[in-house]
mmCIF file of C-alpha atoms in Angstrom:
data_model
loop_
_atom_site.group_PDB
_atom_site.id
_atom_site.type_symbol
_atom_site.label_atom_id
_atom_site.label_comp_id
_atom_site.label_asym_id
_atom_site.label_seq_id
_atom_site.Cartn_x
_atom_site.Cartn_y
_atom_site.Cartn_z
ATOM 1 C CA MET A 1 0.729 -9.526 -8.317
ATOM 2 C CA LYS A 2 0.693 -5.681 -8.388
ATOM 3 C CA ILE A 3 0.671 -3.170 -5.464
ATOM 4 C CA GLY A 4 -0.395 -0.013 -6.154
ATOM 5 C CA VAL A 5 -0.022 2.907 -2.993
ATOM 6 C CA CYS A 6 -2.237 5.790 -2.971
ATOM 7 C CA LEU A 7 0.439 8.542 -1.923
ATOM 8 C CA LYS A 8 -0.956 11.396 -0.762
ATOM 9 C CA GLN A 9 1.187 15.004 -0.618
ATOM 10 C CA VAL A 10 -0.112 16.822 2.693
ATOM 11 C CA PRO A 11 1.244 19.864 5.209
ATOM 12 C CA ALA A 12 4.290 18.800 7.504
ATOM 13 C CA THR A 13 2.225 18.350 10.662
ATOM 14 C CA ASP A 14 4.777 21.054 12.717
ATOM 15 C CA THR A 15 4.171 23.818 9.619
ATOM 16 C CA ARG A 16 1.776 26.062 10.756
ATOM 17 C CA ILE A 17 -0.701 26.934 8.163
ATOM 18 C CA ARG A 18 -2.606 30.261 7.648
ATOM 19 C CA VAL A 19 -5.978 30.410 5.328
ATOM 20 C CA ASN A 20 -6.172 33.389 2.257
ATOM 21 C CA ALA A 21 -8.113 36.564 2.490
ATOM 22 C CA ASP A 22 -12.110 34.137 1.455
ATOM 23 C CA ALA A 23 -11.413 31.179 3.948
ATOM 24 C CA THR A 24 -11.109 28.733 1.333
ATOM 25 C CA ALA A 25 -7.841 27.665 1.245
ATOM 26 C CA ILE A 26 -5.190 27.334 2.349
ATOM 27 C CA LEU A 27 -1.895 29.302 1.859
ATOM 28 C CA THR A 28 1.140 27.377 0.806
ATOM 29 C CA ASP A 29 3.723 30.039 0.569
ATOM 30 C CA ASP A 30 6.356 28.460 3.639
ATOM 31 C CA VAL A 31 4.085 25.176 3.980
ATOM 32 C CA LYS A 32 6.440 21.888 3.833
ATOM 33 C CA PHE A 33 4.473 19.326 2.523
ATOM 34 C CA GLU A 34 5.334 15.551 2.705
ATOM 35 C CA ILE A 35 4.122 11.932 2.643
ATOM 36 C CA ASN A 36 1.441 11.332 4.976
ATOM 37 C CA PRO A 37 2.367 9.347 7.539
ATOM 38 C CA TYR A 38 0.204 6.635 7.695
ATOM 39 C CA ASP A 39 0.826 6.773 4.251
ATOM 40 C CA GLU A 40 4.289 6.398 4.736
ATOM 41 C CA TYR A 41 3.380 2.905 6.601
ATOM 42 C CA ALA A 42 1.304 1.634 3.254
ATOM 43 C CA LEU A 43 4.279 2.014 1.425
ATOM 44 C CA GLU A 44 6.705 -0.150 3.712
ATOM 45 C CA GLU A 45 4.268 -2.742 3.148
ATOM 46 C CA ALA A 46 4.145 -3.087 -0.268
ATOM 47 C CA LEU A 47 7.619 -3.285 -0.464
ATOM 48 C CA GLN A 48 8.458 -5.437 2.562
ATOM 49 C CA LEU A 49 5.310 -7.928 0.252
ATOM 50 C CA LYS A 50 7.411 -7.623 -2.787
ATOM 51 C CA ALA A 51 10.566 -8.532 -0.747
ATOM 52 C CA ALA A 52 8.286 -11.663 0.871
ATOM 53 C CA GLY A 53 7.645 -12.392 -3.618
ATOM 54 C CA LYS A 54 4.510 -12.075 -2.566
ATOM 55 C CA ALA A 55 4.186 -9.288 -5.507
ATOM 56 C CA THR A 56 5.780 -8.166 -8.925
ATOM 57 C CA GLU A 57 5.983 -4.384 -8.957
ATOM 58 C CA VAL A 58 5.170 -1.342 -5.945
ATOM 59 C CA ILE A 59 3.366 1.237 -7.711
ATOM 60 C CA THR A 60 2.689 4.301 -6.357
ATOM 61 C CA PHE A 61 -0.639 6.641 -6.894
ATOM 62 C CA THR A 62 -1.323 10.341 -6.305
ATOM 63 C CA LEU A 63 -3.142 13.160 -7.379
ATOM 64 C CA GLY A 64 -2.042 16.228 -7.935
ATOM 65 C CA GLY A 65 0.240 18.924 -9.240
ATOM 66 C CA ALA A 66 3.679 18.689 -10.414
ATOM 67 C CA ASP A 67 4.804 20.551 -6.963
ATOM 68 C CA ALA A 68 4.124 16.779 -5.462
ATOM 69 C CA ASP A 69 6.920 15.048 -7.529
ATOM 70 C CA PRO A 70 10.116 15.752 -4.682
ATOM 71 C CA ARG A 71 6.683 13.569 -1.672
ATOM 72 C CA ILE A 72 6.511 10.670 -5.121
ATOM 73 C CA ARG A 73 10.478 10.525 -5.425
ATOM 74 C CA ASP A 74 10.666 10.522 -1.977
ATOM 75 C CA GLY A 75 8.476 7.421 -1.695
ATOM 76 C CA LEU A 76 10.134 6.112 -4.806
ATOM 77 C CA ALA A 77 13.415 6.969 -3.087
ATOM 78 C CA ARG A 78 12.578 4.150 -0.424
ATOM 79 C CA GLY A 79 11.981 1.753 -3.234
ATOM 80 C CA ALA A 80 8.699 1.668 -5.102
ATOM 81 C CA ASP A 81 9.000 0.777 -8.844
ATOM 82 C CA ARG A 82 7.227 3.283 -10.749
ATOM 83 C CA ALA A 83 4.523 6.465 -9.701
ATOM 84 C CA VAL A 84 1.708 7.233 -11.216
ATOM 85 C CA ARG A 85 0.831 11.114 -11.051
ATOM 86 C CA ILE A 86 -3.227 11.723 -12.155
ATOM 87 C CA ASP A 87 -3.545 15.444 -13.302
ATOM 88 C CA ASP A 88 -5.964 17.380 -14.859
ATOM 89 C CA PRO A 89 -7.419 20.379 -14.540
ATOM 90 C CA ALA A 90 -10.915 19.161 -14.213
ATOM 91 C CA LEU A 91 -10.265 17.218 -10.779
ATOM 92 C CA ALA A 92 -10.153 21.312 -9.397
ATOM 93 C CA GLY A 93 -12.769 20.780 -6.523
ATOM 94 C CA SER A 94 -13.210 17.077 -6.169
ATOM 95 C CA ASP A 95 -14.669 15.780 -2.721
ATOM 96 C CA ALA A 96 -13.580 12.398 -2.180
ATOM 97 C CA LEU A 97 -15.793 10.675 -4.571
ATOM 98 C CA GLY A 98 -14.515 12.354 -6.991
ATOM 99 C CA VAL A 99 -10.422 11.825 -6.234
ATOM 100 C CA ALA A 100 -11.679 8.108 -5.110
ATOM 101 C CA ARG A 101 -13.208 8.062 -8.883
ATOM 102 C CA ALA A 102 -10.074 9.219 -10.212
ATOM 103 C CA LEU A 103 -7.540 6.717 -8.239
ATOM 104 C CA ALA A 104 -10.040 4.206 -8.791
ATOM 105 C CA ALA A 105 -9.636 4.465 -12.188
ATOM 106 C CA ALA A 106 -6.227 5.042 -12.610
ATOM 107 C CA LEU A 107 -5.472 1.711 -10.057
ATOM 108 C CA LYS A 108 -7.767 -0.425 -12.594
ATOM 109 C CA ALA A 109 -5.481 1.035 -16.332
ATOM 110 C CA GLU A 110 -2.593 -1.372 -14.406
ATOM 111 C CA GLY A 111 -4.713 -4.087 -13.178
ATOM 112 C CA VAL A 112 -3.411 -3.708 -9.528
ATOM 113 C CA GLY A 113 -4.893 -6.895 -7.858
ATOM 114 C CA LEU A 114 -3.485 -5.239 -3.902
ATOM 115 C CA VAL A 115 -4.140 -1.998 -3.469
ATOM 116 C CA LEU A 116 -2.398 0.159 0.294
ATOM 117 C CA ALA A 117 -3.988 3.090 1.999
ATOM 118 C CA GLY A 118 -2.939 4.710 5.042
ATOM 119 C CA ARG A 119 -5.897 4.596 7.414
ATOM 120 C CA GLN A 120 -6.773 8.714 6.918
ATOM 121 C CA ALA A 121 -4.614 11.459 5.435
ATOM 122 C CA VAL A 122 -3.731 14.056 8.722
ATOM 123 C CA ASP A 123 -5.089 17.235 6.754
ATOM 124 C CA GLY A 124 -8.304 16.093 5.906
ATOM 125 C CA ASP A 125 -8.917 13.560 8.762
ATOM 126 C CA GLY A 126 -11.561 11.593 6.452
ATOM 127 C CA SER A 127 -10.957 8.153 6.012
ATOM 128 C CA ALA A 128 -13.531 8.175 2.932
ATOM 129 C CA VAL A 129 -11.487 8.046 0.106
ATOM 130 C CA PRO A 130 -9.902 4.155 0.383
ATOM 131 C CA ALA A 131 -13.113 2.702 0.552
ATOM 132 C CA MET A 132 -14.603 4.626 -1.618
ATOM 133 C CA ILE A 133 -11.882 3.218 -3.677
ATOM 134 C CA ALA A 134 -13.026 -0.441 -2.910
ATOM 135 C CA GLU A 135 -16.904 0.376 -3.469
ATOM 136 C CA LEU A 136 -15.545 1.549 -7.453
ATOM 137 C CA LEU A 137 -13.350 -1.543 -8.084
ATOM 138 C CA GLY A 138 -16.172 -3.857 -6.571
ATOM 139 C CA CYS A 139 -13.528 -5.390 -3.721
ATOM 140 C CA ALA A 140 -12.976 -6.022 -0.814
ATOM 141 C CA GLN A 141 -12.259 -3.579 1.949
ATOM 142 C CA VAL A 142 -10.704 -3.863 5.067
ATOM 143 C CA SER A 143 -9.245 -0.688 7.472
ATOM 144 C CA TRP A 144 -7.410 0.150 10.065
ATOM 145 C CA VAL A 145 -5.171 -3.013 9.379
ATOM 146 C CA ASP A 146 -1.832 -3.442 11.766
ATOM 147 C CA LYS A 147 -0.970 -6.728 10.585
ATOM 148 C CA LEU A 148 -1.402 -8.360 6.718
ATOM 149 C CA THR A 149 -1.120 -12.054 5.366
ATOM 150 C CA ILE A 150 -0.426 -12.710 2.240
ATOM 151 C CA GLU A 151 -1.241 -16.504 0.987
ATOM 152 C CA GLY A 152 -1.641 -16.454 -2.785
ATOM 153 C CA GLU A 153 -4.925 -14.841 -3.465
ATOM 154 C CA SER A 154 -6.439 -14.650 -0.081
ATOM 155 C CA PHE A 155 -5.038 -12.399 2.727
ATOM 156 C CA THR A 156 -5.920 -11.987 6.539
ATOM 157 C CA ALA A 157 -5.320 -8.729 7.799
ATOM 158 C CA GLN A 158 -5.907 -8.027 11.650
ATOM 159 C CA ARG A 159 -6.265 -4.341 13.635
ATOM 160 C CA ALA A 160 -7.784 -3.734 17.317
ATOM 161 C CA ALA A 161 -11.486 -3.404 17.671
ATOM 162 C CA GLY A 162 -10.858 -1.635 21.722
ATOM 163 C CA GLY A 163 -10.854 -3.240 24.921
ATOM 164 C CA GLY A 164 -7.555 -5.418 24.047
ATOM 165 C CA VAL A 165 -10.127 -6.794 21.278
ATOM 166 C CA ARG A 166 -8.237 -8.463 17.610
ATOM 167 C CA GLU A 167 -10.576 -8.474 14.774
ATOM 168 C CA VAL A 168 -9.018 -11.194 12.140
ATOM 169 C CA VAL A 169 -10.187 -10.794 8.166
ATOM 170 C CA THR A 170 -9.611 -13.144 5.715
ATOM 171 C CA GLY A 171 -10.590 -12.335 2.012
ATOM 172 C CA SER A 172 -9.901 -12.352 -1.549
ATOM 173 C CA LEU A 173 -7.615 -10.521 -3.437
ATOM 174 C CA PRO A 174 -8.302 -8.272 -4.690
ATOM 175 C CA ALA A 175 -8.894 -5.658 -1.979
ATOM 176 C CA VAL A 176 -7.819 -2.533 -0.731
ATOM 177 C CA VAL A 177 -6.183 -2.324 3.191
ATOM 178 C CA THR A 178 -6.203 0.975 4.953
ATOM 179 C CA THR A 179 -2.599 0.913 7.083
ATOM 180 C CA ASP A 180 -2.074 2.272 10.417
ATOM 181 C CA LYS A 181 0.545 2.131 13.189
ATOM 182 C CA GLY A 182 2.562 -0.938 14.129
ATOM 183 C CA LEU A 183 1.870 -2.310 10.791
ATOM 184 C CA ASN A 184 6.206 -2.045 10.375
ATOM 185 C CA THR A 185 8.988 0.700 10.870
ATOM 186 C CA PRO A 186 9.118 2.739 7.525
ATOM 187 C CA ARG A 187 12.107 2.716 6.155
ATOM 188 C CA TYR A 188 13.954 5.773 5.112
ATOM 189 C CA ALA A 189 15.119 6.727 1.390
ATOM 190 C CA THR A 190 19.044 6.268 1.529
ATOM 191 C CA LEU A 191 22.161 7.758 -0.673
ATOM 192 C CA PRO A 192 21.635 4.982 -3.536
ATOM 193 C CA GLY A 193 17.618 4.585 -3.032
ATOM 194 C CA ILE A 194 18.356 8.786 -4.052
ATOM 195 C CA MET A 195 20.317 8.193 -7.250
ATOM 196 C CA LYS A 196 18.253 5.316 -8.925
ATOM 197 C CA ALA A 197 14.224 7.321 -7.673
ATOM 198 C CA LYS A 198 15.878 9.965 -10.427
ATOM 199 C CA ALA A 199 15.253 8.150 -13.208
ATOM 200 C CA LYS A 200 12.007 5.869 -12.497
ATOM 201 C CA PRO A 201 9.162 7.199 -13.729
ATOM 202 C CA ILE A 202 6.353 9.163 -13.255
ATOM 203 C CA ALA A 203 3.926 9.788 -15.614
ATOM 204 C CA VAL A 204 0.713 12.027 -15.726
ATOM 205 C CA LYS A 205 -2.592 10.880 -16.577
ATOM 206 C CA LYS A 206 -5.876 12.872 -17.683
ATOM 207 C CA LEU A 207 -8.143 11.536 -16.552
ATOM 208 C CA ALA A 208 -8.745 11.008 -21.065
ATOM 209 C CA ASP A 209 -6.253 8.344 -20.524
ATOM 210 C CA LEU A 210 -8.156 6.448 -17.718
ATOM 211 C CA ALA A 211 -11.130 6.759 -20.174
ATOM 212 C CA LEU A 212 -13.231 8.655 -16.935
ATOM 213 C CA ASP A 213 -15.308 11.584 -17.894
ATOM 214 C CA ALA A 214 -13.717 14.977 -16.253
ATOM 215 C CA SER A 215 -18.726 15.353 -15.452
ATOM 216 C CA SER A 216 -17.868 12.301 -12.372
ATOM 217 C CA VAL A 217 -15.129 14.508 -10.950
ATOM 218 C CA GLY A 218 -14.370 17.749 -9.829
ATOM 219 C CA ALA A 219 -16.836 21.345 -8.037
ATOM 220 C CA GLY A 220 -20.061 20.414 -10.566
ATOM 221 C CA ALA A 221 -19.490 16.830 -9.916
ATOM 222 C CA ALA A 222 -18.854 17.104 -5.650
ATOM 223 C CA LEU A 223 -21.377 16.149 -3.277
ATOM 224 C CA VAL A 224 -19.339 17.954 -0.560
ATOM 225 C CA SER A 225 -17.542 21.251 -0.197
ATOM 226 C CA PHE A 226 -15.986 23.358 2.389
ATOM 227 C CA SER A 227 -17.719 26.378 2.500
ATOM 228 C CA ASN A 228 -14.780 27.981 4.481
ATOM 229 C CA MET A 229 -11.499 26.958 6.794
ATOM 230 C CA GLY A 230 -10.244 29.052 9.819
ATOM 231 C CA GLN A 231 -7.874 28.971 12.603
ATOM 232 C CA PRO A 232 -9.510 27.389 15.605
ATOM 233 C CA ALA A 233 -10.839 30.399 17.937
ATOM 234 C CA ALA A 234 -8.639 31.860 20.981
ATOM 235 C CA ARG A 235 -8.874 29.255 24.541
ATOM 236 C CA PRO A 236 -8.885 31.810 26.780
ATOM 237 C CA ALA A 237 -6.408 32.072 29.270
ATOM 238 C CA GLY A 238 -6.205 30.169 32.367
ATOM 239 C CA ARG A 239 -7.363 30.383 36.074
ATOM 240 C CA ILE A 240 -4.469 30.324 38.999
ATOM 241 C CA LEU A 241 -7.053 29.600 42.149
ATOM 242 C CA LYS A 242 -4.579 30.400 46.073
ATOM 243 C CA GLY A 243 -5.192 30.121 49.019
ATOM 244 C CA ASP A 244 -5.819 27.586 51.422
ATOM 245 C CA SER A 245 -7.358 24.260 50.453
ATOM 246 C CA ALA A 246 -10.386 24.488 51.750
ATOM 247 C CA SER A 247 -11.480 27.834 50.167
ATOM 248 C CA VAL A 248 -9.904 27.054 46.583
ATOM 249 C CA VAL A 249 -12.084 24.031 46.749
ATOM 250 C CA ALA A 250 -15.161 26.370 47.469
ATOM 251 C CA GLU A 251 -14.142 28.013 44.645
ATOM 252 C CA LEU A 252 -13.850 25.869 42.323
ATOM 253 C CA VAL A 253 -17.017 23.837 43.023
ATOM 254 C CA SER A 254 -18.617 27.156 42.670
ATOM 255 C CA LEU A 255 -17.135 28.111 39.013
ATOM 256 C CA LEU A 256 -18.095 25.253 38.004
ATOM 257 C CA HIS A 257 -21.611 25.325 38.701
ATOM 258 C CA ASN A 258 -22.137 28.419 38.113
ATOM 259 C CA GLU A 259 -19.552 29.524 35.333
ATOM 260 C CA ALA A 260 -18.569 26.258 33.901
ATOM 261 C CA LYS A 261 -22.138 24.721 34.843
ATOM 262 C CA VAL A 262 -20.656 21.268 34.142
ATOM 263 C CA ILE A 263 -22.385 20.506 38.319
#
């Protein structure tokens, strides 16, 4: 069985984000990028499944330009066998469905039996693409999984349901599973792995290679688009109340009633 891992390049979580003049995109100058943290759990799980004899090959799938190659090489250095990068001008302006259509076409072309992806991307926080991929491929889907078992053509997935409750979901492969923290501990790339990754292939695919109509992706096909983006409004400075306990309590109650209007 082949396992496909969806890897997305995202700004590092400690990077200060700035937007362009017309507030339609982030400025990438001086922005450090990394593999989406939740996708790291997906990759690690795929590598462990292969090591356990449950898979024959681990392939990563990324949508983007050549600037994503360092992150793809990172995935290869950690142990993925090869990578597919989908890069086509027609993809510009795609919404989640357009992205899912491109990834699903690439996954289908490779005959992947299990798709693993992070539960969400930390830049957009949409959590939509994996579920859409499952729908497009016509297969089972389970999200936010923190324990996964594969036996033959079946899988058992577990996840937290809140309040200490655990959900156990069983199904048949092929399937799409999104990964949560606690599933494993992602490994780092080793020096030998980094050297080996230089020789591993990154296949760059156009929409025509995937038999995907350009009219089904891109800004023209998008049902959702960003109108603008920007920094959150600055929080007002806090106020420190001074005095004895009785006067502070009285002033606090007055502020909560008259200004905050929460009581």
